[in-house]
Coordinates of C-alpha atoms in Angstrom, one line a residue:
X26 CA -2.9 -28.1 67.0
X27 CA -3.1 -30.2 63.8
X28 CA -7.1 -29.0 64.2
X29 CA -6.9 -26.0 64.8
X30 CA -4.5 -25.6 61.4
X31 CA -6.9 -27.1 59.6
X32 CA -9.7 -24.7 60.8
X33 CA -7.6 -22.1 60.2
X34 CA -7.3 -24.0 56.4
X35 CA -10.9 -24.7 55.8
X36 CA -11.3 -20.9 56.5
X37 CA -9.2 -19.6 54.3
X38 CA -11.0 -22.1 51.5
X39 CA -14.4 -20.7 52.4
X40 CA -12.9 -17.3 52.0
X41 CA -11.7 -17.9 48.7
X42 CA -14.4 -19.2 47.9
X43 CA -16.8 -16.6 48.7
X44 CA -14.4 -13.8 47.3
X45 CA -14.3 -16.1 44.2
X46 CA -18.1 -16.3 44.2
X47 CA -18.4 -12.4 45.1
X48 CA -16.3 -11.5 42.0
X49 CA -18.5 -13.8 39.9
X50 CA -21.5 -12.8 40.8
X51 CA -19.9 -8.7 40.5
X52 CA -19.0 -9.7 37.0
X53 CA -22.7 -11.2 36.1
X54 CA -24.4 -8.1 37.2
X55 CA -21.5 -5.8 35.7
X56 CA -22.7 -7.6 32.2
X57 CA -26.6 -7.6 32.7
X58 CA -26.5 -3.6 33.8
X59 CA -24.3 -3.3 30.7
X60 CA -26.9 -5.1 28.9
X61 CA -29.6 -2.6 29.6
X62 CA -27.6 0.2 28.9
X63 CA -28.3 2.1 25.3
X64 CA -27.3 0.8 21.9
X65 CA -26.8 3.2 19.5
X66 CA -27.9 2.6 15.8
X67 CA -27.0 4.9 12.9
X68 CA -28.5 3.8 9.7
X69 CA -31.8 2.6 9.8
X70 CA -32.5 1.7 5.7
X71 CA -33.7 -2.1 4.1
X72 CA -31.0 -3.7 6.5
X73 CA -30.5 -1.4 9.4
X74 CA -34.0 -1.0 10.3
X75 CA -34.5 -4.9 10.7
X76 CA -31.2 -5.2 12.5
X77 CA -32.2 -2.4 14.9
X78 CA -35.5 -4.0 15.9
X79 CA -34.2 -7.1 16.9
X80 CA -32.1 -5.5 19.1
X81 CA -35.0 -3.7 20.7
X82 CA -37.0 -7.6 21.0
X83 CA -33.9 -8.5 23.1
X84 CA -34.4 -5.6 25.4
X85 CA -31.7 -3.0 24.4
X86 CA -33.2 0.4 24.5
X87 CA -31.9 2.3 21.1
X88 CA -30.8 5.4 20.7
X89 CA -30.9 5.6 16.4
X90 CA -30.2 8.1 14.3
X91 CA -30.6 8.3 10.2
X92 CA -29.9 10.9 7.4
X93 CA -33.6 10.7 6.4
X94 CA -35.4 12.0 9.3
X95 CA -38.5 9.7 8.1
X96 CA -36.4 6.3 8.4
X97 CA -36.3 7.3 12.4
X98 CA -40.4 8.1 12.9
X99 CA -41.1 4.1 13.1
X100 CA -38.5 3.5 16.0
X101 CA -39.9 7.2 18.1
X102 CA -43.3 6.2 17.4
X103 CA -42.5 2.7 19.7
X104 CA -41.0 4.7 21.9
X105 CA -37.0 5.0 20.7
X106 CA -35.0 7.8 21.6
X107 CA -34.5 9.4 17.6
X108 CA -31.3 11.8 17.6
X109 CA -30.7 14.8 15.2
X110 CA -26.9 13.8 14.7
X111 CA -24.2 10.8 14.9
X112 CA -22.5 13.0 17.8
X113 CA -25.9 13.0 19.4
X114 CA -26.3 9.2 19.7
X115 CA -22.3 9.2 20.7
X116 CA -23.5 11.4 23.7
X117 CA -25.6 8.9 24.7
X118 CA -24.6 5.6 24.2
X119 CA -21.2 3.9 24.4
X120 CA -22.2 0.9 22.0
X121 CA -22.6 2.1 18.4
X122 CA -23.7 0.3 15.7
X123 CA -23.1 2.0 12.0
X124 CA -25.2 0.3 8.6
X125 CA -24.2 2.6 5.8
X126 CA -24.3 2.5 2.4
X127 CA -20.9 3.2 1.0
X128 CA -17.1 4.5 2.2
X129 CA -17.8 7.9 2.0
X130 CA -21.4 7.6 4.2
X131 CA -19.4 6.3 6.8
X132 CA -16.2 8.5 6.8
X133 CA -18.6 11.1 7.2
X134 CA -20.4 9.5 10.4
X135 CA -17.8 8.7 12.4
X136 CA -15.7 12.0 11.6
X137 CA -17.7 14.7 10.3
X138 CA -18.4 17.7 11.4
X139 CA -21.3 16.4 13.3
X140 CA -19.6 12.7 13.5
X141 CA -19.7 10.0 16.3
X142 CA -15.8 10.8 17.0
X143 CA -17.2 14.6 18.5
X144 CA -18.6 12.8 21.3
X145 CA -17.4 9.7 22.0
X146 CA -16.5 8.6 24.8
X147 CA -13.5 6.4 26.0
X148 CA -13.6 3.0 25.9
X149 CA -17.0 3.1 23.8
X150 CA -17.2 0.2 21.5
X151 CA -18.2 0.8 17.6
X152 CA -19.3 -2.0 15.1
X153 CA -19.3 -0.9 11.9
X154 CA -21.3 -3.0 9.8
X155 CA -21.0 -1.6 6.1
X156 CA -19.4 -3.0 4.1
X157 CA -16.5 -0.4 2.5
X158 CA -13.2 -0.4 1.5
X159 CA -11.0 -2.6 4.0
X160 CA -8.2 0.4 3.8
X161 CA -11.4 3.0 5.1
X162 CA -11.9 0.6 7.6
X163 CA -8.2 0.6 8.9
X164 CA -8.0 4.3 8.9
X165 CA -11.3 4.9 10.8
X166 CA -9.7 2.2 13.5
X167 CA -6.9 4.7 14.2
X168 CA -9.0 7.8 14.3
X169 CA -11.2 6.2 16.6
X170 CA -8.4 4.7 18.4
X171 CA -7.2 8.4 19.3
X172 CA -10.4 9.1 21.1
X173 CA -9.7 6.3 23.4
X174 CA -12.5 4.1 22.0
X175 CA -12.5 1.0 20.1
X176 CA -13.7 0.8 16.6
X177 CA -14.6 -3.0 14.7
X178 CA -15.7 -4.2 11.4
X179 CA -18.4 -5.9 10.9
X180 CA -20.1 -6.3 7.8
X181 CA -23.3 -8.9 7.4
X182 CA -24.4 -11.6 4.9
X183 CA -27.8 -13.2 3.8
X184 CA -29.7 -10.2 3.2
X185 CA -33.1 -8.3 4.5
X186 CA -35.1 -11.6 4.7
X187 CA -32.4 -12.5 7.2
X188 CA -31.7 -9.3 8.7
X189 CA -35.5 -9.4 9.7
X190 CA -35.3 -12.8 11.2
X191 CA -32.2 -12.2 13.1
X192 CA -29.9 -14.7 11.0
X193 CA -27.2 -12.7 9.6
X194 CA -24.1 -13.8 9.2
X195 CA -21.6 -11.1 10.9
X196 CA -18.2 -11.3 9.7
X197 CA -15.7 -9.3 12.2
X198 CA -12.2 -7.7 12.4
X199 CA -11.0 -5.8 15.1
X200 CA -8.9 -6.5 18.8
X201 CA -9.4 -10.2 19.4
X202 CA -10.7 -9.6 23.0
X203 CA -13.1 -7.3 22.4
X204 CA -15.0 -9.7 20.5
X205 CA -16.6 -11.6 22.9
X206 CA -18.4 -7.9 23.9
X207 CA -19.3 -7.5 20.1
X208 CA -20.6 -10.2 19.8
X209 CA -22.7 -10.0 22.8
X210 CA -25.3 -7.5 20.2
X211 CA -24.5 -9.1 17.1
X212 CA -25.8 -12.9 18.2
X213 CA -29.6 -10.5 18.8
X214 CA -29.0 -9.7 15.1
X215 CA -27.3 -12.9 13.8
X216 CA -27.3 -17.0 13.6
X217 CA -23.4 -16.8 12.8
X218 CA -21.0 -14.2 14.5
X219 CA -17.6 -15.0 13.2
X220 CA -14.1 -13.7 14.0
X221 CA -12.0 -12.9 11.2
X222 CA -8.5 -11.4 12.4
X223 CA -7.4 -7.3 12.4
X224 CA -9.7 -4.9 11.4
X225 CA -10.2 -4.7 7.6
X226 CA -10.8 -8.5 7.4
X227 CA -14.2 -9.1 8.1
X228 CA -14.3 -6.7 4.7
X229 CA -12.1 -8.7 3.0
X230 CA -14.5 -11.8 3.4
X231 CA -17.5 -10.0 2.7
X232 CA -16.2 -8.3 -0.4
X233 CA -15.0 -12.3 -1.6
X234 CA -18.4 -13.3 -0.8
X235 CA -20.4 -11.0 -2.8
X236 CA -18.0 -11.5 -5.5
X237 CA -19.0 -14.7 -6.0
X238 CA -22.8 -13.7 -5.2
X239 CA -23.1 -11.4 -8.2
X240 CA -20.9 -13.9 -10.1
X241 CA -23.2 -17.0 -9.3
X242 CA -26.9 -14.5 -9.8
X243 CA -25.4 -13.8 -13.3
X244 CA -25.1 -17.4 -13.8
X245 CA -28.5 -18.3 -12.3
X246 CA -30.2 -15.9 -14.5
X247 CA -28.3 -17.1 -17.9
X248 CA -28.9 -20.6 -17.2
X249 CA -32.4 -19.6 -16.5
X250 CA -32.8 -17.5 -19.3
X251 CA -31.2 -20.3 -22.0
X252 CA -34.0 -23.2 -20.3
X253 CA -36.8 -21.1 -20.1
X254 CA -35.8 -19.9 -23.9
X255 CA -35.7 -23.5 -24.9
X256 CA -39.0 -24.5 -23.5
X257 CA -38.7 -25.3 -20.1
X258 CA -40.7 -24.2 -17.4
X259 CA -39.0 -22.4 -15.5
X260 CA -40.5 -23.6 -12.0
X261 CA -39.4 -27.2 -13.2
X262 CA -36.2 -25.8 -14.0
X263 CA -35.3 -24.4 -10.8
X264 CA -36.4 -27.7 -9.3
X265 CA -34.0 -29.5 -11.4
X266 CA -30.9 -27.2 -10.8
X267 CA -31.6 -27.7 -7.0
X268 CA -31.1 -31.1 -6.7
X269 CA -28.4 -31.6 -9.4
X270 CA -24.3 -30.0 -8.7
X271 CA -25.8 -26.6 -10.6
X272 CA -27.6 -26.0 -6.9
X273 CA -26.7 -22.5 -5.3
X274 CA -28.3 -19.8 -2.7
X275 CA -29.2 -17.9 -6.0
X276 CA -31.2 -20.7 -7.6
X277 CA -32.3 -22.3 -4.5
X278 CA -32.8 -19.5 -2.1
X279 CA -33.2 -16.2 -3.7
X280 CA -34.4 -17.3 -7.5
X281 CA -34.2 -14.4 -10.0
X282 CA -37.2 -15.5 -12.2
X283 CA -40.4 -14.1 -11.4
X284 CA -43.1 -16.8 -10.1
X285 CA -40.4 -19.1 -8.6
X286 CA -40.3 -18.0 -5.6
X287 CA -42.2 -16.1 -3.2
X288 CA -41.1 -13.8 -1.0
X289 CA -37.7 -13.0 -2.8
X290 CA -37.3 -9.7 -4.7
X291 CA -38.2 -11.4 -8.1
X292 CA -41.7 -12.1 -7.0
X293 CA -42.0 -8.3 -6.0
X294 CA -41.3 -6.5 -9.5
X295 CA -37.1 -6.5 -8.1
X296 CA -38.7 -4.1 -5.2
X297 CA -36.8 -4.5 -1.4
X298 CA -33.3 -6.9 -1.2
X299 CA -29.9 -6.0 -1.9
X300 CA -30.1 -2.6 -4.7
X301 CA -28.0 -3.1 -8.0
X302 CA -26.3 0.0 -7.3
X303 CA -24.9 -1.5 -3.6
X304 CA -23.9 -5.1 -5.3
X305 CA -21.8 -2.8 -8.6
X306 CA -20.4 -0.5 -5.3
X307 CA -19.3 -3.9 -3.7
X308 CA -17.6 -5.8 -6.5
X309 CA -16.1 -2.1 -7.3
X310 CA -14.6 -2.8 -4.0
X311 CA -13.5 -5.9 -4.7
X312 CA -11.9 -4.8 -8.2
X313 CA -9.6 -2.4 -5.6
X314 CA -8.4 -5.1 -4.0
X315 CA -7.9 -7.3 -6.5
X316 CA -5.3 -4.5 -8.1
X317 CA -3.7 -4.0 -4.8
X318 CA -3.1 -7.3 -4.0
X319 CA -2.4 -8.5 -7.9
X320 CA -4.8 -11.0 -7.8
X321 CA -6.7 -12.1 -11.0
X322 CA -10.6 -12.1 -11.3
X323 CA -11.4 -12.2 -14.8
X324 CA -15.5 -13.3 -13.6
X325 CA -15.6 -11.1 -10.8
X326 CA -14.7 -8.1 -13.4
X327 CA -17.1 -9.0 -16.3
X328 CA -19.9 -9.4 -12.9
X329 CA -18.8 -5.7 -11.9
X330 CA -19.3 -4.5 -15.8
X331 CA -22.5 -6.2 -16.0
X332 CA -23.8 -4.4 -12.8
X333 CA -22.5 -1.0 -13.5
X334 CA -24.4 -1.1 -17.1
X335 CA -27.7 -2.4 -15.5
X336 CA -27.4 0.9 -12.8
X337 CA -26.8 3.1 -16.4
X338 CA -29.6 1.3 -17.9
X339 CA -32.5 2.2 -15.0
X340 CA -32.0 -0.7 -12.5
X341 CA -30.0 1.0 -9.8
X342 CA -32.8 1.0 -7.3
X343 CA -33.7 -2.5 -8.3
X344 CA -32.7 -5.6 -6.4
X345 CA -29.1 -7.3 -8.0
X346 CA -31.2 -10.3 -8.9
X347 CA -32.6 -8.0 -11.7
X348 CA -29.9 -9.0 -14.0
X349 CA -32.5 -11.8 -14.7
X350 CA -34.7 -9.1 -16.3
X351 CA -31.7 -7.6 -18.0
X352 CA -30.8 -10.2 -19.7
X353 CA -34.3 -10.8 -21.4
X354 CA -34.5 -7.0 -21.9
X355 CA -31.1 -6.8 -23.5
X356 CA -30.8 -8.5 -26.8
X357 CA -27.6 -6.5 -27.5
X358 CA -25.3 -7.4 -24.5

């Protein structure tokens, strides 16, 4: 008898164990057929495109869309579906990835006339990796919300160069357990994928960070500026700052003099990078927040002056790190 229950035991163990292994292996191919299913990708200019071609090297088919039917022709031409609309590319994937330039371009995409929210479907997922005002970001969440879908912020850090070699950092608010499946695209795009808390705060830390970017380029490009005024040359300059407490990404990664560097905006007339026009947008934001949540930032307010006068004075479309050549240009500031 004591046998035969211990049969009977050993059975029930193997069956466990094989329903156990049954749903495991049910799970793993759940995740790789959602793996091959279509990503869509709305905003294809200096940082989407990048972002959107490392998802196809890691064998997600694409479904993109972009406002200038041109930005699309490189991602058809390689054999990418190309919609005509945001409601289009909602139709036919139910993972969305938005890169647009300001609050407004993304109110319009996800609930325009011919918006993502036309077409979505329940339970899609949407990254939105802008950066915009964290209070557009909570609203959007509830309109997508409605549809039955699930809207997260994701805004990114360290630029085109990084953006092309798949190292962004992805800062990201949103419904804790749905982060793993963000995350799941955003580690083909970036080295650090980083959960922040509700939706609105992975703005909130990218607005702080490129507060202190534009703060620290500023300062880069003054204490360049007074050395290479008073003699020095400015490749031995740099060098010095580097390896002495002055050291920052905008001396040592992403130098604003021309002839420092290579392969950074400065080297290329201020062409490509991060425009001046997005970095005075982005510390506009952060000015916003700063009033709502009474917060002083005397630096961070001169930076956002500074940037809004070099977009008045003919650098818009420039790189930020331009305020380098403002500066020289500028006698009068």
């Amino acid at each position: 008898m004591a046998a035969v229950l211990m049969l009977r035991g050993s059975a029930r163990l193997l069956y466990k164990h094989r329903r156990v292994h049954a749903a495991s292996i049910a799970m793993v191919c759940s995740r790789a057929m959602a793996s091959k299913t279509p990503v869509g990708f709305i905003g294809l200019g200096n940082m989407g495109n990048p972002m959107a071609k490392n998802l196809v090297k890691h064998g997600y088919p694409v479904v993109a869309y972009d406002v200038f039917p041109e930005a699309g022709k490189e991602f058809q031409d390689s054999g990418a579906q190309v919609m005509d609309s945001p409601a289009e590319v909602a139709e036919k994937a139910d993972r969305i990835i938005t890169m647009l330039p300001s609050s407004l371009n993304a109110v319009e995409v996800y609930t325009g006339a011919n918006g993502i929210l036309k077409k979505v479907k329940k339970g899609s997922l949407l990254i939105d990796s802008s950066t915009i005002d964290p209070a557009v970001s909570k609203e959007l969440a509830k309109a997508v919300e409605k549809m039955g879908a699930v809207f997260m912020d994701a805004p990114v850090s360290g630029g085109v160069g990084a953006a092309r070699a798949g190292n962004l950092t992805f800062m990201v608010g949103g419904v804790e357990q749905e982060f793993d499946a963000a995350k799941e695209l955003l580690t083909c795009m970036g080295s650090n994928v980083i959960y922040c808390g509700e939706v609105g705060t992975g703005q909130a830390a990218k607005i702080c960070n490129n507060m202190l970017l534009a703060i620290s380029m500023i300062g880069t490009a003054e204490a360049m500026n007074l050395g290479i005024r008073f003699g020095l040359d400015p490749k031995l300059l740099a060098k010095i700052l580097n390896m002495s407490s002055g050291r920052c990404w905008s001396s040592d990664t992403y130098n604003p003099v021309p002839g420092v560097m290579e392969g950074v905006p400065s080297a290329n007339n201020y062409q490509g990078g991060f425009g001046t026009t997005l970095m005075a947008k982005d510390l506009g934001l952060a000015q916003i927040t700063a009033t709502n949540t009474k917060t002083p930032v005397p630096l961070g307010s001169l930076a956002h002056q500074i940037y809004r006068i070099m977009c008045a004075k003919g650098y818009a479309l420039k790189d930020f790190s331009a305020v380098f050549q403002f500066l020289r240009e500028e006698e009068n500031l």
